[in-house]
Short mmCIF file of C-alpha atoms in Angstrom, two decimals:
data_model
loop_
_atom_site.label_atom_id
_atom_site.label_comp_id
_atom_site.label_asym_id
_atom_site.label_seq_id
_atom_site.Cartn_x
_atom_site.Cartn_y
_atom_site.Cartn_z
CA UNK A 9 149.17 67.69 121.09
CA UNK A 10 151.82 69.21 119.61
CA UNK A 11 152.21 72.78 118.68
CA UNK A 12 154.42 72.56 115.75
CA UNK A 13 158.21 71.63 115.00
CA UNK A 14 160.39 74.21 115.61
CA UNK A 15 164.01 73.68 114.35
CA UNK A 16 167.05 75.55 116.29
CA UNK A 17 170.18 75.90 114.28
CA UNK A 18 173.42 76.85 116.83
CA UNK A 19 176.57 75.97 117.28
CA UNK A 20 176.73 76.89 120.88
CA UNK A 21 175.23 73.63 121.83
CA UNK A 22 174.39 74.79 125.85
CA UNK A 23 172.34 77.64 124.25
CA UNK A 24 170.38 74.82 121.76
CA UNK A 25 169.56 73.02 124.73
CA UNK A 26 168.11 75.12 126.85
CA UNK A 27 165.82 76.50 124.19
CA UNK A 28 164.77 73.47 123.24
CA UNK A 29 163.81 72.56 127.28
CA UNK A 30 161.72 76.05 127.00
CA UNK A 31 160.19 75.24 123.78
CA UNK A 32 159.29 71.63 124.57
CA UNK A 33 157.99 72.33 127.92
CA UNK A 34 155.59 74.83 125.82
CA UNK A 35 154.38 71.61 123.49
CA UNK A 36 156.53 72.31 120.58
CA UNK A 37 158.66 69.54 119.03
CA UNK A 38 162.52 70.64 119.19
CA UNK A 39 164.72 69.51 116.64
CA UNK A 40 168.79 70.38 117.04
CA UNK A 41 171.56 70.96 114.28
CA UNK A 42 174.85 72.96 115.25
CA UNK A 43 175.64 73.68 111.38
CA UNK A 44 174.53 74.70 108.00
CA UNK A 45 174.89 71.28 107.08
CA UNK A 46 172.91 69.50 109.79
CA UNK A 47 169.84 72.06 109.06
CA UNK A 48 169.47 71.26 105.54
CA UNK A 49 169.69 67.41 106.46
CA UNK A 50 166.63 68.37 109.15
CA UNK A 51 164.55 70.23 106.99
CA UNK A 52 164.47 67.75 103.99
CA UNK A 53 164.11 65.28 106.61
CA UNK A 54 161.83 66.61 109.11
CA UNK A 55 160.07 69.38 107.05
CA UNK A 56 159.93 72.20 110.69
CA UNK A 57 157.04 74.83 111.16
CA UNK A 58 159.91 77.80 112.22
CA UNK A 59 163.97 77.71 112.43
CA UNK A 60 165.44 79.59 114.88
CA UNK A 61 168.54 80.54 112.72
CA UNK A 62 172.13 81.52 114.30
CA UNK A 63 174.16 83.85 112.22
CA UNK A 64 177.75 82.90 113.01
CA UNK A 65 178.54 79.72 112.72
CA UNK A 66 181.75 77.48 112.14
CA UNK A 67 181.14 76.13 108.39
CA UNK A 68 178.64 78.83 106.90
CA UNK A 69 176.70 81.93 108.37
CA UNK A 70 172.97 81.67 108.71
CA UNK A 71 172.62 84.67 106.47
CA UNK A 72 174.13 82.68 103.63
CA UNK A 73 171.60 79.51 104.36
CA UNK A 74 168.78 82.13 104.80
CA UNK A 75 169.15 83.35 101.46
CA UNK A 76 169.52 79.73 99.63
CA UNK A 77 166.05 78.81 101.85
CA UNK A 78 164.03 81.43 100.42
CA UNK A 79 165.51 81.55 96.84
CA UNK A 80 165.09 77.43 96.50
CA UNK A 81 161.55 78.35 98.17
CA UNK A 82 159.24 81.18 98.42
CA UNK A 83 157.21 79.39 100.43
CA UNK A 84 159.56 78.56 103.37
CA UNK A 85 158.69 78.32 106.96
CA UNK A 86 159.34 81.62 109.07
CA UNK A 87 162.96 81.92 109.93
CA UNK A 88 164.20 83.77 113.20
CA UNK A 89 167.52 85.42 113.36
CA UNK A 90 169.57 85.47 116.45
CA UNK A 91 172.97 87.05 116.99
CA UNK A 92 175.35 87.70 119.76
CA UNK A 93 176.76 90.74 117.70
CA UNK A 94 174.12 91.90 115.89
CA UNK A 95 173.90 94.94 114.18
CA UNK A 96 170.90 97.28 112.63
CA UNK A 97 172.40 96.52 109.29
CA UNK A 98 172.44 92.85 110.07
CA UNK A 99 168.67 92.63 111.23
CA UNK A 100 167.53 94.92 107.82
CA UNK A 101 169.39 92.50 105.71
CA UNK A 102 167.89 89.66 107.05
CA UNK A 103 164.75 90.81 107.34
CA UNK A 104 164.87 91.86 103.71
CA UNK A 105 166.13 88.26 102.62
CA UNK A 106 162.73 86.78 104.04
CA UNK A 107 163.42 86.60 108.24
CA UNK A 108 160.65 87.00 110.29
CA UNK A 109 161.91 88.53 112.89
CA UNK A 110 165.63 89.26 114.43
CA UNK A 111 166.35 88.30 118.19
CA UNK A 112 169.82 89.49 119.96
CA UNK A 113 171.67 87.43 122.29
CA UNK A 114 171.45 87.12 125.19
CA UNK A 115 167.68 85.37 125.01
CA UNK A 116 165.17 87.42 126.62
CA UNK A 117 162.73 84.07 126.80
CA UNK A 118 159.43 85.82 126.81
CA UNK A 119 160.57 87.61 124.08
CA UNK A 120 161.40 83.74 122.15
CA UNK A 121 157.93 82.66 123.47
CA UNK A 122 156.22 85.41 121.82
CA UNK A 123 158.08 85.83 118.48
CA UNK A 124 157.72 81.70 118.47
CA UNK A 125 154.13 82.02 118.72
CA UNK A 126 152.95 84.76 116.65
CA UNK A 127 155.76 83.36 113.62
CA UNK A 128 153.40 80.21 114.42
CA UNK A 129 150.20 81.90 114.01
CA UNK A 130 151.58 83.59 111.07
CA UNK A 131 152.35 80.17 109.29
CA UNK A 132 148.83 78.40 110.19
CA UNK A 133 147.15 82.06 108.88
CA UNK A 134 149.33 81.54 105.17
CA UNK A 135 148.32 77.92 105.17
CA UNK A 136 144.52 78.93 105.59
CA UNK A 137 145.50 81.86 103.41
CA UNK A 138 146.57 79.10 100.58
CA UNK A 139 144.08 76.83 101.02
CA UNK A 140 141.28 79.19 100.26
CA UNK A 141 143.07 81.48 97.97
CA UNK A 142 140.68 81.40 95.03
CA UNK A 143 137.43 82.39 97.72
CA UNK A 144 139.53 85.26 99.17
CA UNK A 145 140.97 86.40 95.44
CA UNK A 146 137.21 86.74 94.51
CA UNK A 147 136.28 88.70 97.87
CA UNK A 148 138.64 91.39 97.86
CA UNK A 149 138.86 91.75 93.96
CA UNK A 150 137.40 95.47 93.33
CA UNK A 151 134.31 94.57 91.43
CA UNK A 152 132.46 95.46 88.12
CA UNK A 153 133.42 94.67 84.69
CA UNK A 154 133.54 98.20 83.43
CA UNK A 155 136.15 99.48 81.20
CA UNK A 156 136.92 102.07 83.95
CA UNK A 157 137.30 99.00 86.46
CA UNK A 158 139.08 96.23 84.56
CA UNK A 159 141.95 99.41 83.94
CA UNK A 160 141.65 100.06 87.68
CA UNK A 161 142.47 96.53 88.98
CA UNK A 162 145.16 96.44 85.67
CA UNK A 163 146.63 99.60 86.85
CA UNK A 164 146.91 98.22 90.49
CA UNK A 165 148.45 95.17 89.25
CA UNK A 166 151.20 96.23 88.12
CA UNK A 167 152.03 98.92 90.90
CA UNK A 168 152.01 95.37 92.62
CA UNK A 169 154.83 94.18 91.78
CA UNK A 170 157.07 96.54 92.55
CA UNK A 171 157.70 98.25 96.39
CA UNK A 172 156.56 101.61 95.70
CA UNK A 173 154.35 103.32 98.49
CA UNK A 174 150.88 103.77 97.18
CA UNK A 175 148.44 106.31 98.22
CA UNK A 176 144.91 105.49 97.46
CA UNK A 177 141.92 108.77 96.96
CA UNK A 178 138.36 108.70 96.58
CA UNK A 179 134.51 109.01 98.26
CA UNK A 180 133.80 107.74 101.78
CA UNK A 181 132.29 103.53 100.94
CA UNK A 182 134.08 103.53 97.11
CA UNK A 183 136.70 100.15 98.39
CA UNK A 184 139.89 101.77 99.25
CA UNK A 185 140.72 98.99 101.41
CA UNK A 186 139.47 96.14 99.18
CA UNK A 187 141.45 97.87 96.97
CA UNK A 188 144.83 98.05 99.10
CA UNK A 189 143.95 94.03 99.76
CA UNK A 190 143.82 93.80 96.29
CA UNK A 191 147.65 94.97 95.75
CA UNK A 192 148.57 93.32 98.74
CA UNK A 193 147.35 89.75 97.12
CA UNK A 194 148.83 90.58 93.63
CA UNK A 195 152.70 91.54 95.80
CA UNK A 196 155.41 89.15 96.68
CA UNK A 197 154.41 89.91 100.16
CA UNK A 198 150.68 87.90 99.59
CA UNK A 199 152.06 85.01 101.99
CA UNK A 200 152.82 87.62 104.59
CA UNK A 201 150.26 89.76 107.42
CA UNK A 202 147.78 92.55 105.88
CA UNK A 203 147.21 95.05 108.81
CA UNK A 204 144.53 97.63 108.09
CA UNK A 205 144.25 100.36 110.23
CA UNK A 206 141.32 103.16 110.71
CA UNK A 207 143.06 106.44 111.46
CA UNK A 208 140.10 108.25 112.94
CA UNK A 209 139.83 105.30 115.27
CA UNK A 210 142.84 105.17 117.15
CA UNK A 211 143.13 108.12 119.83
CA UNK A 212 145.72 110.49 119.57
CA UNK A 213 147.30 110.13 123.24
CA UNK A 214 146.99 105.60 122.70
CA UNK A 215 148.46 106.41 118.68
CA UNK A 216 152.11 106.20 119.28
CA UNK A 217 151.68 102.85 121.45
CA UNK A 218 149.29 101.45 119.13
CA UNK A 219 151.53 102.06 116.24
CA UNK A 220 154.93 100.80 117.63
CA UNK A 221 154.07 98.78 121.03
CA UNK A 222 155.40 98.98 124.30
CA UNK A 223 157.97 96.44 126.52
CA UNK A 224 158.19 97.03 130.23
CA UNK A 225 161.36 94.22 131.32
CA UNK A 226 159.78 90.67 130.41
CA UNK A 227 156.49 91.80 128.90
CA UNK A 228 156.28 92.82 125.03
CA UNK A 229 153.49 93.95 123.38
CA UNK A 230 154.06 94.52 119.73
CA UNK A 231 152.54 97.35 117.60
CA UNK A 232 150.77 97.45 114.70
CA UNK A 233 154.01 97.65 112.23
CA UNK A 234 155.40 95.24 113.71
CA UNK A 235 152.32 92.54 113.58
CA UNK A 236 152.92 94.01 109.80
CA UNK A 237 156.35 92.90 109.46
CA UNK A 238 156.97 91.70 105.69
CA UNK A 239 153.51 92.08 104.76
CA UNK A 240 151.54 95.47 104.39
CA UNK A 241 150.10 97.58 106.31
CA UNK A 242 147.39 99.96 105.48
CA UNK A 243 146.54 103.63 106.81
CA UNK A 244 142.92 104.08 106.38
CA UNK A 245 142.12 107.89 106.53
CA UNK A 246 145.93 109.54 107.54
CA UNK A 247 144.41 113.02 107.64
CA UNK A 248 143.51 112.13 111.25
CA UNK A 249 147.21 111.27 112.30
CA UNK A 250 148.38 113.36 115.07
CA UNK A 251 152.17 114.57 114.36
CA UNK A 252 154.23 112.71 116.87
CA UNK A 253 152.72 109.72 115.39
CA UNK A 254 153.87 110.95 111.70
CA UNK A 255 157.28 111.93 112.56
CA UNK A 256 157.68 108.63 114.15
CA UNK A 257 156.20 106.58 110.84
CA UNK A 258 158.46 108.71 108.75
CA UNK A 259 161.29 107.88 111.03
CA UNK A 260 160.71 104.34 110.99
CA UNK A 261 159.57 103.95 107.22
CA UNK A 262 163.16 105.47 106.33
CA UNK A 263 165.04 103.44 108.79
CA UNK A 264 163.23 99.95 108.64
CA UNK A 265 162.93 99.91 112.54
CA UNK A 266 160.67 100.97 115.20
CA UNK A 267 161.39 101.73 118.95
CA UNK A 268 158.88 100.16 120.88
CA UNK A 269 157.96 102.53 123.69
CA UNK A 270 159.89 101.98 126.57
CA UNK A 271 162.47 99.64 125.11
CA UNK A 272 165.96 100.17 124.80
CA UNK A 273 166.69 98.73 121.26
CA UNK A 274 165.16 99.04 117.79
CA UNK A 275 163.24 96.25 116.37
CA UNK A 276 163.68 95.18 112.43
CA UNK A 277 160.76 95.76 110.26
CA UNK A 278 160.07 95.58 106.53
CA UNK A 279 156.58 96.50 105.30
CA UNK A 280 155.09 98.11 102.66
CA UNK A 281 152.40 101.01 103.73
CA UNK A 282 149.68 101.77 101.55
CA UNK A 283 147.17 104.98 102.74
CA UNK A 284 144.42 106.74 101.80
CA UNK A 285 142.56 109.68 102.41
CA UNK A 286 139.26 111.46 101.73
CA UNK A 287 140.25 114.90 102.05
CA UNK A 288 143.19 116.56 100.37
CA UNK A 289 146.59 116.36 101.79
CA UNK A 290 147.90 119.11 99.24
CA UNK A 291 145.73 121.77 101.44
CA UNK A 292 146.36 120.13 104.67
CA UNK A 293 149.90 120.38 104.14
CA UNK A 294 149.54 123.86 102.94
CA UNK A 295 147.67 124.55 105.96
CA UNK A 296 150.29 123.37 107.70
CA UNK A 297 148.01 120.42 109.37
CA UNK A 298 149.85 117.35 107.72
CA UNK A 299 154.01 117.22 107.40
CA UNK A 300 154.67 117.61 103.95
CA UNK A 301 157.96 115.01 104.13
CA UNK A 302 155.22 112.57 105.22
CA UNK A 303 152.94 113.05 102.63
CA UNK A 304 155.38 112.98 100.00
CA UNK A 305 156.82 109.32 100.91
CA UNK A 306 153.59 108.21 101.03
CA UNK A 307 152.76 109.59 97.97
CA UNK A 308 155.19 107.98 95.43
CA UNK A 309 152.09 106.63 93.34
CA UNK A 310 148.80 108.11 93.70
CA UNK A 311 145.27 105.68 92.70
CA UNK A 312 141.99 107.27 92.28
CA UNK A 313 139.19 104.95 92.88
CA UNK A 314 135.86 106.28 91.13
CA UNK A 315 132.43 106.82 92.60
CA UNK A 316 130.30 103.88 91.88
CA UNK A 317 127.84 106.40 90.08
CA UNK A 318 130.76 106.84 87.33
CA UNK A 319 130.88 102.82 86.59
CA UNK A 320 126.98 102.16 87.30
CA UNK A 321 126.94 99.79 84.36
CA UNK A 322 128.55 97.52 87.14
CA UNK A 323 125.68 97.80 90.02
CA UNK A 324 123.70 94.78 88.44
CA UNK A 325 126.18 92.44 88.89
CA UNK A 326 127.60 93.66 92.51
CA UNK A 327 123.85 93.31 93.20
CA UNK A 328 124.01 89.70 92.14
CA UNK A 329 127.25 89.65 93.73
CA UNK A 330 126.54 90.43 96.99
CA UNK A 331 123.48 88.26 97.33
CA UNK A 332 125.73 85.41 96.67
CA UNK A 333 128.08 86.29 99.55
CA UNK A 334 125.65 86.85 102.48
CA UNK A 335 123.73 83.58 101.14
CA UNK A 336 127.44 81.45 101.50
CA UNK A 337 128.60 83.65 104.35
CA UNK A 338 125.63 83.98 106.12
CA UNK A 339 123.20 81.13 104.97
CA UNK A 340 120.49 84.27 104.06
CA UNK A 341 117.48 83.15 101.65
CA UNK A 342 118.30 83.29 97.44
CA UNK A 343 116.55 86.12 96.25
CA UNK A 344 117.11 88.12 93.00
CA UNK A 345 116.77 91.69 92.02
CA UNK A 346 113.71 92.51 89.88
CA UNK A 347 114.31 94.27 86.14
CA UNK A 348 112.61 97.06 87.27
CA UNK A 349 114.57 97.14 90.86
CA UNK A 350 117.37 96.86 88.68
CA UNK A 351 117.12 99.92 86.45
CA UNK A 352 116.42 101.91 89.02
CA UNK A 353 119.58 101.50 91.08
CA UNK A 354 121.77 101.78 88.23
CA UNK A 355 120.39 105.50 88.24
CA UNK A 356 120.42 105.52 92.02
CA UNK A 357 123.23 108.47 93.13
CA UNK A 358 125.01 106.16 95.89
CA UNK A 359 126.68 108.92 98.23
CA UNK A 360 127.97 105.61 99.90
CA UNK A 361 129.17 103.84 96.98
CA UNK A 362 129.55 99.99 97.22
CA UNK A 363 129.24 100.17 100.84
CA UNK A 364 126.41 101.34 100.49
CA UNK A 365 125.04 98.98 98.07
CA UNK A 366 126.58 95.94 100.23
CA UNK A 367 124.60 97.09 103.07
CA UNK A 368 121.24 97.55 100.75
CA UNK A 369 121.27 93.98 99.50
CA UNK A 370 122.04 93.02 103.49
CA UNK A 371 119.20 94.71 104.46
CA UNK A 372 116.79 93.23 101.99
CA UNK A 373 117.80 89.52 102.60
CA UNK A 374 117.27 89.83 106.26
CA UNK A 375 113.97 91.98 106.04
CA UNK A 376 112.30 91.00 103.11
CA UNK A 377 110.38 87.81 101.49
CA UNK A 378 109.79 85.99 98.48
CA UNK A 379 112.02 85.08 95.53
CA UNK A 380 112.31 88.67 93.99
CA UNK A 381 112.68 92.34 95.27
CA UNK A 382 110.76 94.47 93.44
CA UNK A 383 111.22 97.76 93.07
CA UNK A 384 108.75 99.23 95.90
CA UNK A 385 110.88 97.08 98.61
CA UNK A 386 113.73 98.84 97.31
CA UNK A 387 112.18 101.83 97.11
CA UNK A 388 110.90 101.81 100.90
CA UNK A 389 114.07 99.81 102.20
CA UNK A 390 115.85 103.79 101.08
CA UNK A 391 113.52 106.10 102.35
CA UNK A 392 113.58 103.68 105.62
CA UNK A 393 117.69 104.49 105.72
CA UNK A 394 117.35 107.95 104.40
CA UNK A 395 114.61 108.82 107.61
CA UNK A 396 117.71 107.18 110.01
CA UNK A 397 119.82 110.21 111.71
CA UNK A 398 121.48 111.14 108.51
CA UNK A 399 118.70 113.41 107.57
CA UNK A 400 120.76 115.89 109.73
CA UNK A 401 123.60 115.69 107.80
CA UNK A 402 123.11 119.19 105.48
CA UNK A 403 123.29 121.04 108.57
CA UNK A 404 126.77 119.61 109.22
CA UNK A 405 128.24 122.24 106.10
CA UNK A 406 127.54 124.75 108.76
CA UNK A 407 130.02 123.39 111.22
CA UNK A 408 134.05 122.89 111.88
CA UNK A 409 135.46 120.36 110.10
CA UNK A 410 136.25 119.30 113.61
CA UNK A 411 132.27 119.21 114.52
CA UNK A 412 131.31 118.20 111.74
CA UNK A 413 133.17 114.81 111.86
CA UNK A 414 132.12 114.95 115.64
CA UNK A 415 128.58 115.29 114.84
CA UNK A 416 128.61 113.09 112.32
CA UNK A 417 130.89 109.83 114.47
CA UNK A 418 127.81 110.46 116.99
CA UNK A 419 124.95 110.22 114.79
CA UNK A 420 126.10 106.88 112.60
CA UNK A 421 127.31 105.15 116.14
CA UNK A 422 124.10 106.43 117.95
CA UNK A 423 122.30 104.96 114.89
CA UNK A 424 124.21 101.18 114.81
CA UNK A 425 124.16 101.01 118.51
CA UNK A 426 120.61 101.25 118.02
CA UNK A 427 120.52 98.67 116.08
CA UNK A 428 122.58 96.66 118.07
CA UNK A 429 120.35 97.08 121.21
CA UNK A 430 122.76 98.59 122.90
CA UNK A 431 125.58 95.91 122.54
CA UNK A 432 129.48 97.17 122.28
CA UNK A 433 130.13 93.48 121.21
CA UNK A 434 127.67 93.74 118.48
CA UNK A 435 127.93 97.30 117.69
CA UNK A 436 131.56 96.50 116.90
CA UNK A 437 131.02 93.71 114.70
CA UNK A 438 128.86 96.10 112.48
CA UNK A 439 131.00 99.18 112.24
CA UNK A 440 134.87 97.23 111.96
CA UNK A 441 135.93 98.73 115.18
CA UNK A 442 138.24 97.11 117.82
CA UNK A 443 136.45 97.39 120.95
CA UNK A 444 139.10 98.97 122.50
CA UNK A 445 139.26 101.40 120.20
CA UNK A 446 135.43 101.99 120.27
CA UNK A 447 135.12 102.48 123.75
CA UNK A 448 137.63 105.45 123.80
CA UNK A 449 135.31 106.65 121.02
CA UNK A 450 131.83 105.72 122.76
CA UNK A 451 133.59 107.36 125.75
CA UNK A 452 134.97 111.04 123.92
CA UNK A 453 131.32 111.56 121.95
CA UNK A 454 129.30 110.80 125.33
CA UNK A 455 127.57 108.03 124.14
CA UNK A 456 125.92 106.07 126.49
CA UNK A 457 126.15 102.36 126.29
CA UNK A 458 125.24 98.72 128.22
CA UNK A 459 127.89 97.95 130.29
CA UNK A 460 127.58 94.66 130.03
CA UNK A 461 128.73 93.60 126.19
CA UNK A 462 127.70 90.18 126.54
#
């Protein structure tokens, strides 16, 4: 079975054919044209998956036919530069025209099997994207239909449009990241990657690799910005990025490249970075903790999302929303909220916000019975989560801001791996971790765990 048509436009005709032995011997279809002219003929004729683009050719440069492609067509297939004498400048431009990546001459060819295959996965994950775009709109719309919300998604509209850097505040659970999804889907960058990443996650001696990759002579392994490359990328909770790692995001932000870790050249990226933060950079930079260049280009527009205690006129229908999405996600048993249930939510303080709503009405479809939840379930399903090892969490004011976001890691992971029996394969699914990631974690708070994650 085929993995897709991949067209490769050159006029050096050796270099054609021996990518198109490579690509074909990896399943692709290889189509050939040595001009301008012969690639429009084999698009309109054969309609490729991914052109592998030269820029200098005899009749017309590939940065010319790159920008008619993606003017005539938003939509077009991912396009990958290559150039003998290319130049920073050249790989920004044509990255900012729409390219999906830029690869210099001579062909490292694990480095073409790897760009060909992620540009791949890219395409089949927009097609998906497309196909289902009216189920994923309503998923990562910030709900409620508040005044207070309707000018919050409004608001974020708008700041979608244009490429500003926007830096997102507000409580721990209140949908920073639905909201960053949110301007990501509303952008002209929708069609391309959304890479969400949890700060306090990532350790600070793996951050640098994680963020821009590694190579090491054949082998690449792309980082994070790169995966984000003419999408978005989002940095969930910066006030835990060590400063190498900001110096090197300011440095690539300004510059449009990154230097994978133990290459030799930079790599081309365009994304747009969106952030957030619980705690206030203003005093971290004052304190000196957070570089105040940094904060300020991420800072060009600031959004402040509200506690859902400050819209509760919306809680009755994310109630009803929610129950809808784990019954189609999740195949749970209809049941509705009583009156009475209700009423009493919408006065309910929610210190987790709509997190902590989402995970109420998850809680009450798997445990509980019958059509309706009255208000006693509701009432016992709280105290039951209350009595968990958050009851410890006033003594935390005592501590460190340091121990006190220790103590707290240990006690909410202690408390899902729990729940999870002891599974890091589970455990992961219910917190949004990357297991790799979690087991550095798991490892640095002493947490014991199965070995087995099976």
């Amino acid at each position: 079975m085929s993995q897709g048509t991949v067209l490769v436009v050159d006029d050096e005709l050796e270099i054609g054919a021996l990518v198109q032995d490579i690509l074909e011997d990896e399943g692709y279809k290889v189509l050939l044209a040595s001009d301008a002219g012969q690639a429009r003929t084999r698009c309109l004729e054969q309609n490729p998956d991914l052109v592998l683009l030269d820029i200098w050719m005899p009749d017309e440069d590939g940065i010319s036919l790159l920008k008619e492609w993606f003017q005539s067509d938003e939509n077009f297939c991912p396009v990958i530069m290559m150039s003998g004498h290319g130049t920073i400048e050249t790989a920004v431009e044509a990255t900012r025209l729409g390219a999906y990546e830029f690869l210099e001459k001579p062909l490292s060819m694990a480095k073409l099997l790897l760009t060909v295959e992620h540009a791949m996965e890219a395409r089949r994950s927009r097609k998906n994207r497309e196909g289902k775009f009216k189920l994923n709109e309503n998923v990562i719309e910030p709900g409620g239909k508040s005044l207070v919300m309707e000018r919050l998604r409004e608001h974020a509209r708008k700041l979608a449009k244009h490429e500003t850097r926007i830096f997102l505040t507000g409580e721990q659970g209140c949908g920073k990241e639905t909201m960053a999804r949110y301007i990501h889907s509303h952008s002209v960058r929708r069609n391309g990657p959304f890479v969400s990443v949890v700060l306090g996650a990532i350790a600070a001696d793996q951050s640098v690799i994680d963020f821009f990759g590694w190579e090491e002579g054949d082998e690449i392994h792309p980082g994070l910005v790169e995966k984000a490359n003419t999408g978005t990328i989002f940095l969930d909770g910066v006030e835990n990025m060590d400063e190498e790692t900001q110096l090197r995001l300011f440095s690539a932000i300004q510059s449009k490249t990154v230097m994978r870790v133990g290459g030799s050249s930079a790599v081309a990226v365009d994304v747009r970075v969106i952030s957030s933060s619980r705690t206030s950079l203003e005093k971290e930079v004052q304190a000196g903790r957070f570089l105040a260049n940094f904060y300020y280009m991420l800072n060009e527009v600031s959004i402040a999302i509200p506690p859902l205690r400050e819209h509760n006129e919306d809680i009755s229908e994310l109630l009803a929303h929610y129950v809808d999405y784990f019954v189609s996600r999740e195949k749970m048993p209809i049941r509705r909220f009583s009156v009475a249930s209700q009423n009493f939510l919408r006065n309910y303080p929610w210190y987790g916000n709509v997190r902590e709503l989402k995970n109420l009405v998850q809680r009450l479809l798997i445990l509980g019975a019958g059509d309706e939840i009255e208000l006693e379930e509701v009432k016992t399903a709280l105290s039951e989560d209350s009595s968990a090892p958050f009851q410890e969490l006033p003594d935390l004011y005592k501590l460190s801001l340091k121990e006190a976001r220790e103590q707290f890691e240990r006690n909410y992971l202690q408390y899902h791996l729990q729940k999870a029996e002891g599974s890091v394969a589970r455990l992961s699914e219910a917190v949004g971790m990357e297991r790799t990631h979690l087991y550095r974690k798991l490892h640095s708070l002493d947490i014991e765990f199965k070995r087995t994650t099976g």
